[in-house]
Amino acid sequence: MPADQPSNYAYTKLKGQGDHASDFIVAMAMGHQNVLELGAGPGSVTQRLVAEAGCNVTAVELMDEFLPHLSPHCIRIVQANLDDPSWSGAVGSDIQYDLVIAGDVLEHLRDPQATLDAACRHLAPDGAVVVSLPHVGHGVIHACLMNEDFAYQSWGLLDRTHIRFFGIRNMQALVNNAGLKIIDVMHVCREPEDTEYAAVWRAAPSSLKAAIEENPFAKVYQTVIKAVPATSPGAEIALIDHAPDAPRVTPMMRLNRVAKRLLPSSFYRLARQIYGRLLSR
């Protein structure tokens, strides 16, 4: 990633750090050509859609500083605010897309249902929608609530720019209310120790941890959903019936846990940035 790329909405996929939602988005985009990406940010996912899935991407993005990072990868950029209903008109009705992507976007919006409804109006009859959402039911959030500490952070599940929160049933309702049905789902799973609230989890009573982990979705960090119009042929997936397997924990993730415990937070963030830059060379 360019050194000056805005860091809050960009990422470098770190080797050994487990699955990332972008991996699943790109996998679900395979076979789709004309893609409308909502809230594309600085193009972290956009680049992969083009390079790995062969997509032609039209991006909708508001922030001026992100546009130069998007322009090399997009066939078109629409600068618009997804919280303003006029964004749909700015995209235009002359082109229908075989895939619409909202990757970690809807949780930042005042009315995510209205935005998803509008997005579906740009969908070809045989098209699909891919949505990625953070899961507010992760076990560390329960631990935070039981500690009476719902503290926003600069990133993660309680990113301070998140204004909407979704459990598994809420995700299903969001998609169904847009006239869609879910045909595929992939979960990004993280052990509590591998989240931004690891310290809260370590301090929680054992009895509380045991109760929280009774929830089969307690380790779901993000959920990536692929949906099609409800009238399409084929069966619908009920998310609540698709609990994930246990998270994969790599040796690098275990090392990361130790670093988080031992290093001051500023040094830890710096170490991750240096690691990311070394990998991107």
Tab-separated table of C-alpha atoms in Angstrom:
chain	number	residue	atom	x	y	z
A	1	MET	CA	0.000	0.000	0.000
A	2	PRO	CA	1.301	3.531	-0.658
A	3	ALA	CA	2.917	5.066	2.408
A	4	ASP	CA	0.520	8.023	2.327
A	5	GLN	CA	-2.603	5.915	2.016
A	6	PRO	CA	-5.118	6.755	4.774
A	7	SER	CA	-4.645	4.081	7.423
A	8	ASN	CA	-8.048	3.923	9.133
A	9	TYR	CA	-9.783	2.559	6.054
A	10	ALA	CA	-6.865	0.783	4.407
A	11	TYR	CA	-5.277	-2.466	5.379
A	12	THR	CA	-2.275	-4.586	4.578
A	13	LYS	CA	-3.103	-8.269	4.815
A	14	LEU	CA	-0.544	-9.570	7.292
A	15	LYS	CA	0.884	-13.023	6.706
A	16	GLY	CA	-0.150	-15.505	9.363
A	17	GLN	CA	-2.898	-13.305	10.830
A	18	GLY	CA	-5.805	-15.479	9.721
A	19	ASP	CA	-8.650	-14.868	7.304
A	20	HIS	CA	-9.748	-11.368	6.370
A	21	ALA	CA	-13.187	-10.294	5.170
A	22	SER	CA	-11.625	-9.128	1.916
A	23	ASP	CA	-10.596	-12.722	1.180
A	24	PHE	CA	-14.229	-13.779	1.306
A	25	ILE	CA	-15.485	-10.762	-0.654
A	26	VAL	CA	-13.054	-11.493	-3.472
A	27	ALA	CA	-13.986	-15.188	-3.455
A	28	MET	CA	-17.685	-14.311	-3.742
A	29	ALA	CA	-16.933	-11.853	-6.565
A	30	MET	CA	-15.413	-14.518	-8.800
A	31	GLY	CA	-17.363	-14.859	-12.038
A	32	HIS	CA	-18.854	-11.355	-11.832
A	33	GLN	CA	-17.692	-8.706	-14.280
A	34	ASN	CA	-19.519	-5.398	-13.752
A	35	VAL	CA	-19.263	-4.462	-10.084
A	36	LEU	CA	-20.645	-1.511	-8.113
A	37	GLU	CA	-18.620	-1.072	-4.921
A	38	LEU	CA	-20.193	1.133	-2.258
A	39	GLY	CA	-17.911	3.051	0.083
A	40	ALA	CA	-14.751	1.852	-1.630
A	41	GLY	CA	-12.455	3.912	0.612
A	42	PRO	CA	-8.834	3.963	-0.546
A	43	GLY	CA	-9.322	0.880	-2.694
A	44	SER	CA	-7.915	-1.934	-0.568
A	45	VAL	CA	-10.653	-4.302	-1.743
A	46	THR	CA	-10.991	-2.645	-5.151
A	47	GLN	CA	-7.444	-3.543	-6.108
A	48	ARG	CA	-8.054	-7.188	-5.286
A	49	LEU	CA	-11.367	-7.279	-7.142
A	50	VAL	CA	-9.596	-6.108	-10.286
A	51	ALA	CA	-6.369	-8.096	-9.940
A	52	GLU	CA	-7.738	-11.369	-8.583
A	53	ALA	CA	-11.374	-11.568	-9.711
A	54	GLY	CA	-11.070	-9.700	-13.014
A	55	CYS	CA	-13.876	-7.265	-12.173
A	56	ASN	CA	-14.648	-3.917	-13.794
A	57	VAL	CA	-15.372	-1.732	-10.784
A	58	THR	CA	-17.483	1.397	-10.482
A	59	ALA	CA	-16.802	2.860	-7.038
A	60	VAL	CA	-19.001	5.113	-4.939
A	61	GLU	CA	-16.877	7.094	-2.492
A	62	LEU	CA	-17.269	10.434	-0.701
A	63	MET	CA	-13.818	11.347	0.615
A	64	ASP	CA	-11.570	13.456	-1.621
A	65	GLU	CA	-8.381	11.945	-0.222
A	66	PHE	CA	-9.362	8.427	-1.285
A	67	LEU	CA	-10.076	9.208	-4.927
A	68	PRO	CA	-6.450	9.207	-6.177
A	69	HIS	CA	-6.000	5.738	-4.700
A	70	LEU	CA	-9.130	4.463	-6.433
A	71	SER	CA	-8.660	5.975	-9.863
A	72	PRO	CA	-5.995	3.542	-11.169
A	73	HIS	CA	-8.301	0.579	-10.488
A	74	CYS	CA	-11.814	1.797	-11.365
A	75	ILE	CA	-13.536	2.284	-14.685
A	76	ARG	CA	-15.604	4.994	-13.003
A	77	ILE	CA	-15.769	6.791	-9.670
A	78	VAL	CA	-18.952	8.394	-8.362
A	79	GLN	CA	-18.237	10.872	-5.570
A	80	ALA	CA	-21.327	10.753	-3.395
A	81	ASN	CA	-22.509	10.466	0.197
A	82	LEU	CA	-24.285	7.161	0.862
A	83	ASP	CA	-26.238	8.853	3.647
A	84	ASP	CA	-27.777	11.152	1.041
A	85	PRO	CA	-30.464	9.394	-1.045
A	86	SER	CA	-29.262	11.280	-4.133
A	87	TRP	CA	-26.241	8.961	-4.405
A	88	SER	CA	-28.333	6.469	-6.351
A	89	GLY	CA	-29.250	9.057	-8.965
A	90	ALA	CA	-25.581	10.022	-9.295
A	91	VAL	CA	-24.763	6.422	-10.181
A	92	GLY	CA	-27.502	6.524	-12.827
A	93	SER	CA	-29.979	3.966	-14.078
A	94	ASP	CA	-28.429	3.317	-17.475
A	95	ILE	CA	-26.180	0.479	-16.252
A	96	GLN	CA	-27.184	-2.561	-14.207
A	97	TYR	CA	-24.497	-4.378	-12.277
A	98	ASP	CA	-24.126	-8.108	-11.874
A	99	LEU	CA	-22.600	-7.564	-8.428
A	100	VAL	CA	-23.051	-4.862	-5.780
A	101	ILE	CA	-20.597	-4.867	-2.874
A	102	ALA	CA	-20.976	-3.133	0.492
A	103	GLY	CA	-17.893	-4.230	2.413
A	104	ASP	CA	-17.861	-2.937	6.001
A	105	VAL	CA	-19.888	0.092	4.942
A	106	LEU	CA	-23.485	-0.203	6.150
A	107	GLU	CA	-22.592	-0.018	9.836
A	108	HIS	CA	-21.324	3.545	9.230
A	109	LEU	CA	-24.621	4.803	7.810
A	110	ARG	CA	-27.666	6.382	9.457
A	111	ASP	CA	-30.099	4.224	7.491
A	112	PRO	CA	-28.348	1.098	6.202
A	113	GLN	CA	-31.653	-0.448	5.126
A	114	ALA	CA	-32.449	2.478	2.823
A	115	THR	CA	-28.970	2.333	1.304
A	116	LEU	CA	-29.183	-1.404	0.661
A	117	ASP	CA	-32.673	-1.006	-0.804
A	118	ALA	CA	-31.375	1.680	-3.171
A	119	ALA	CA	-28.371	-0.449	-4.111
A	120	CYS	CA	-30.653	-3.258	-5.212
A	121	ARG	CA	-32.218	-0.951	-7.789
A	122	HIS	CA	-28.872	-1.027	-9.620
A	123	LEU	CA	-28.776	-4.821	-9.670
A	124	ALA	CA	-29.261	-6.880	-12.823
A	125	PRO	CA	-32.086	-9.466	-12.571
A	126	ASP	CA	-29.548	-12.282	-12.283
A	127	GLY	CA	-27.130	-10.259	-10.162
A	128	ALA	CA	-25.970	-10.627	-6.573
A	129	VAL	CA	-25.119	-8.512	-3.545
A	130	VAL	CA	-22.164	-9.092	-1.205
A	131	VAL	CA	-22.310	-7.477	2.228
A	132	SER	CA	-19.705	-7.606	4.987
A	133	LEU	CA	-20.748	-6.615	8.498
A	134	PRO	CA	-19.055	-6.649	11.920
A	135	HIS	CA	-20.775	-8.925	14.429
A	136	VAL	CA	-21.734	-7.148	17.640
A	137	GLY	CA	-22.438	-10.524	19.288
A	138	HIS	CA	-18.757	-11.455	19.525
A	139	GLY	CA	-17.874	-12.674	23.005
A	140	VAL	CA	-15.576	-9.760	23.785
A	141	ILE	CA	-18.473	-7.329	23.368
A	142	HIS	CA	-20.487	-9.309	25.915
A	143	ALA	CA	-17.493	-9.124	28.261
A	144	CYS	CA	-17.285	-5.352	27.742
A	145	LEU	CA	-20.992	-4.937	28.479
A	146	MET	CA	-20.785	-7.037	31.653
A	147	ASN	CA	-17.896	-4.788	32.686
A	148	GLU	CA	-20.146	-1.742	32.039
A	149	ASP	CA	-17.567	-0.507	29.528
A	150	PHE	CA	-18.832	0.023	25.965
A	151	ALA	CA	-15.767	2.002	24.878
A	152	TYR	CA	-15.383	3.062	21.258
A	153	GLN	CA	-12.013	2.581	19.599
A	154	SER	CA	-10.234	3.816	16.475
A	155	TRP	CA	-10.850	0.494	14.698
A	156	GLY	CA	-12.530	-2.896	15.099
A	157	LEU	CA	-15.946	-3.961	16.353
A	158	LEU	CA	-16.541	-0.693	18.193
A	159	ASP	CA	-14.916	1.622	15.663
A	160	ARG	CA	-16.082	5.064	16.768
A	161	THR	CA	-17.545	5.694	13.300
A	162	HIS	CA	-19.892	2.689	13.637
A	163	ILE	CA	-23.425	3.909	14.326
A	164	ARG	CA	-25.368	0.708	13.549
A	165	PHE	CA	-24.800	-2.712	15.093
A	166	PHE	CA	-25.842	-6.150	13.881
A	167	GLY	CA	-26.368	-9.563	15.410
A	168	ILE	CA	-26.833	-12.606	13.206
A	169	ARG	CA	-30.626	-12.310	13.101
A	170	ASN	CA	-30.378	-8.579	12.326
A	171	MET	CA	-28.128	-9.328	9.341
A	172	GLN	CA	-30.705	-11.775	8.016
A	173	ALA	CA	-33.493	-9.216	8.416
A	174	LEU	CA	-31.472	-6.474	6.715
A	175	VAL	CA	-30.945	-8.634	3.634
A	176	ASN	CA	-34.461	-10.089	3.530
A	177	ASN	CA	-36.069	-6.654	3.926
A	178	ALA	CA	-34.206	-5.558	0.786
A	179	GLY	CA	-35.984	-8.263	-1.208
A	180	LEU	CA	-32.962	-10.568	-1.197
A	181	LYS	CA	-32.240	-14.086	-0.026
A	182	ILE	CA	-28.919	-15.358	1.253
A	183	ILE	CA	-27.189	-18.051	-0.815
A	184	ASP	CA	-23.721	-18.057	0.786
A	185	VAL	CA	-22.133	-16.993	4.051
A	186	MET	CA	-18.565	-16.961	5.357
A	187	HIS	CA	-17.551	-15.895	8.847
A	188	VAL	CA	-14.321	-14.252	9.942
A	189	CYS	CA	-13.758	-15.829	13.351
A	190	ARG	CA	-11.388	-14.636	16.055
A	191	GLU	CA	-10.610	-15.961	19.495
A	192	PRO	CA	-11.201	-13.233	22.093
A	193	GLU	CA	-7.445	-13.097	22.709
A	194	ASP	CA	-6.965	-12.089	19.065
A	195	THR	CA	-9.235	-9.021	19.208
A	196	GLU	CA	-8.768	-5.424	20.270
A	197	TYR	CA	-10.471	-6.252	23.596
A	198	ALA	CA	-8.170	-9.094	24.630
A	199	ALA	CA	-7.347	-7.440	27.945
A	200	VAL	CA	-11.043	-7.162	28.856
A	201	TRP	CA	-11.528	-10.829	28.058
A	202	ARG	CA	-8.547	-11.907	30.173
A	203	ALA	CA	-9.936	-9.984	33.149
A	204	ALA	CA	-13.449	-11.455	32.862
A	205	PRO	CA	-14.527	-14.139	35.383
A	206	SER	CA	-14.260	-17.725	34.181
A	207	SER	CA	-17.967	-18.279	34.800
A	208	LEU	CA	-18.838	-15.368	32.505
A	209	LYS	CA	-16.523	-16.616	29.756
A	210	ALA	CA	-18.062	-20.073	29.940
A	211	ALA	CA	-21.588	-18.654	29.651
A	212	ILE	CA	-20.645	-16.406	26.722
A	213	GLU	CA	-19.028	-19.273	24.830
A	214	GLU	CA	-22.275	-21.214	24.921
A	215	ASN	CA	-23.304	-18.987	22.025
A	216	PRO	CA	-22.179	-20.777	18.828
A	217	PHE	CA	-21.550	-17.370	17.206
A	218	ALA	CA	-19.475	-15.981	20.105
A	219	LYS	CA	-16.271	-16.014	18.057
A	220	VAL	CA	-17.715	-14.533	14.862
A	221	TYR	CA	-15.939	-11.217	14.274
A	222	GLN	CA	-17.353	-10.398	10.829
A	223	THR	CA	-19.890	-12.009	8.539
A	224	VAL	CA	-19.718	-11.866	4.748
A	225	ILE	CA	-22.999	-12.599	2.979
A	226	LYS	CA	-23.846	-13.210	-0.661
A	227	ALA	CA	-27.490	-12.695	-1.599
A	228	VAL	CA	-29.627	-12.687	-4.735
A	229	PRO	CA	-33.148	-11.430	-5.500
A	230	ALA	CA	-35.707	-13.383	-3.500
A	231	THR	CA	-37.409	-14.519	-6.710
A	232	SER	CA	-34.253	-16.265	-7.948
A	233	PRO	CA	-34.293	-20.058	-8.066
A	234	GLY	CA	-32.674	-22.038	-5.282
A	235	ALA	CA	-32.904	-22.377	-1.536
A	236	GLU	CA	-32.286	-19.641	1.008
A	237	ILE	CA	-29.737	-19.898	3.797
A	238	ALA	CA	-30.829	-19.077	7.355
A	239	LEU	CA	-27.789	-17.514	9.013
A	240	ILE	CA	-28.779	-18.715	12.457
A	241	ASP	CA	-28.408	-22.292	11.215
A	242	HIS	CA	-24.866	-21.738	9.956
A	243	ALA	CA	-22.663	-21.471	13.024
A	244	PRO	CA	-18.959	-21.545	12.149
A	245	ASP	CA	-16.178	-23.885	13.114
A	246	ALA	CA	-13.657	-22.854	15.748
A	247	PRO	CA	-11.277	-20.066	14.684
A	248	ARG	CA	-7.956	-21.018	13.136
A	249	VAL	CA	-5.089	-19.793	15.319
A	250	THR	CA	-1.698	-19.565	13.616
A	251	PRO	CA	1.740	-19.377	15.272
A	252	MET	CA	1.988	-15.744	14.136
A	253	MET	CA	-1.309	-14.981	15.866
A	254	ARG	CA	0.035	-16.485	19.097
A	255	LEU	CA	3.145	-14.319	18.763
A	256	ASN	CA	0.905	-11.312	18.202
A	257	ARG	CA	-0.889	-12.051	21.487
A	258	VAL	CA	2.423	-11.956	23.367
A	259	ALA	CA	3.408	-8.698	21.666
A	260	LYS	CA	0.101	-7.089	22.656
A	261	ARG	CA	0.643	-8.052	26.279
A	262	LEU	CA	4.272	-6.975	26.538
A	263	LEU	CA	4.521	-3.868	24.359
A	264	PRO	CA	3.001	-0.472	25.125
A	265	SER	CA	0.131	0.119	22.718
A	266	SER	CA	2.018	2.786	20.716
A	267	PHE	CA	4.995	0.442	20.198
A	268	TYR	CA	2.700	-2.430	19.329
A	269	ARG	CA	0.943	-0.412	16.605
A	270	LEU	CA	4.321	0.728	15.254
A	271	ALA	CA	5.566	-2.882	15.138
A	272	ARG	CA	2.493	-3.944	13.149
A	273	GLN	CA	2.988	-1.070	10.704
A	274	ILE	CA	6.629	-2.011	10.156
A	275	TYR	CA	5.676	-5.665	9.668
A	276	GLY	CA	3.032	-4.667	7.131
A	277	ARG	CA	5.454	-2.462	5.204
A	278	LEU	CA	8.063	-5.217	5.067
A	279	LEU	CA	5.489	-7.652	3.679
A	280	SER	CA	4.308	-5.196	1.029
A	281	ARG	CA	7.787	-4.712	-0.458
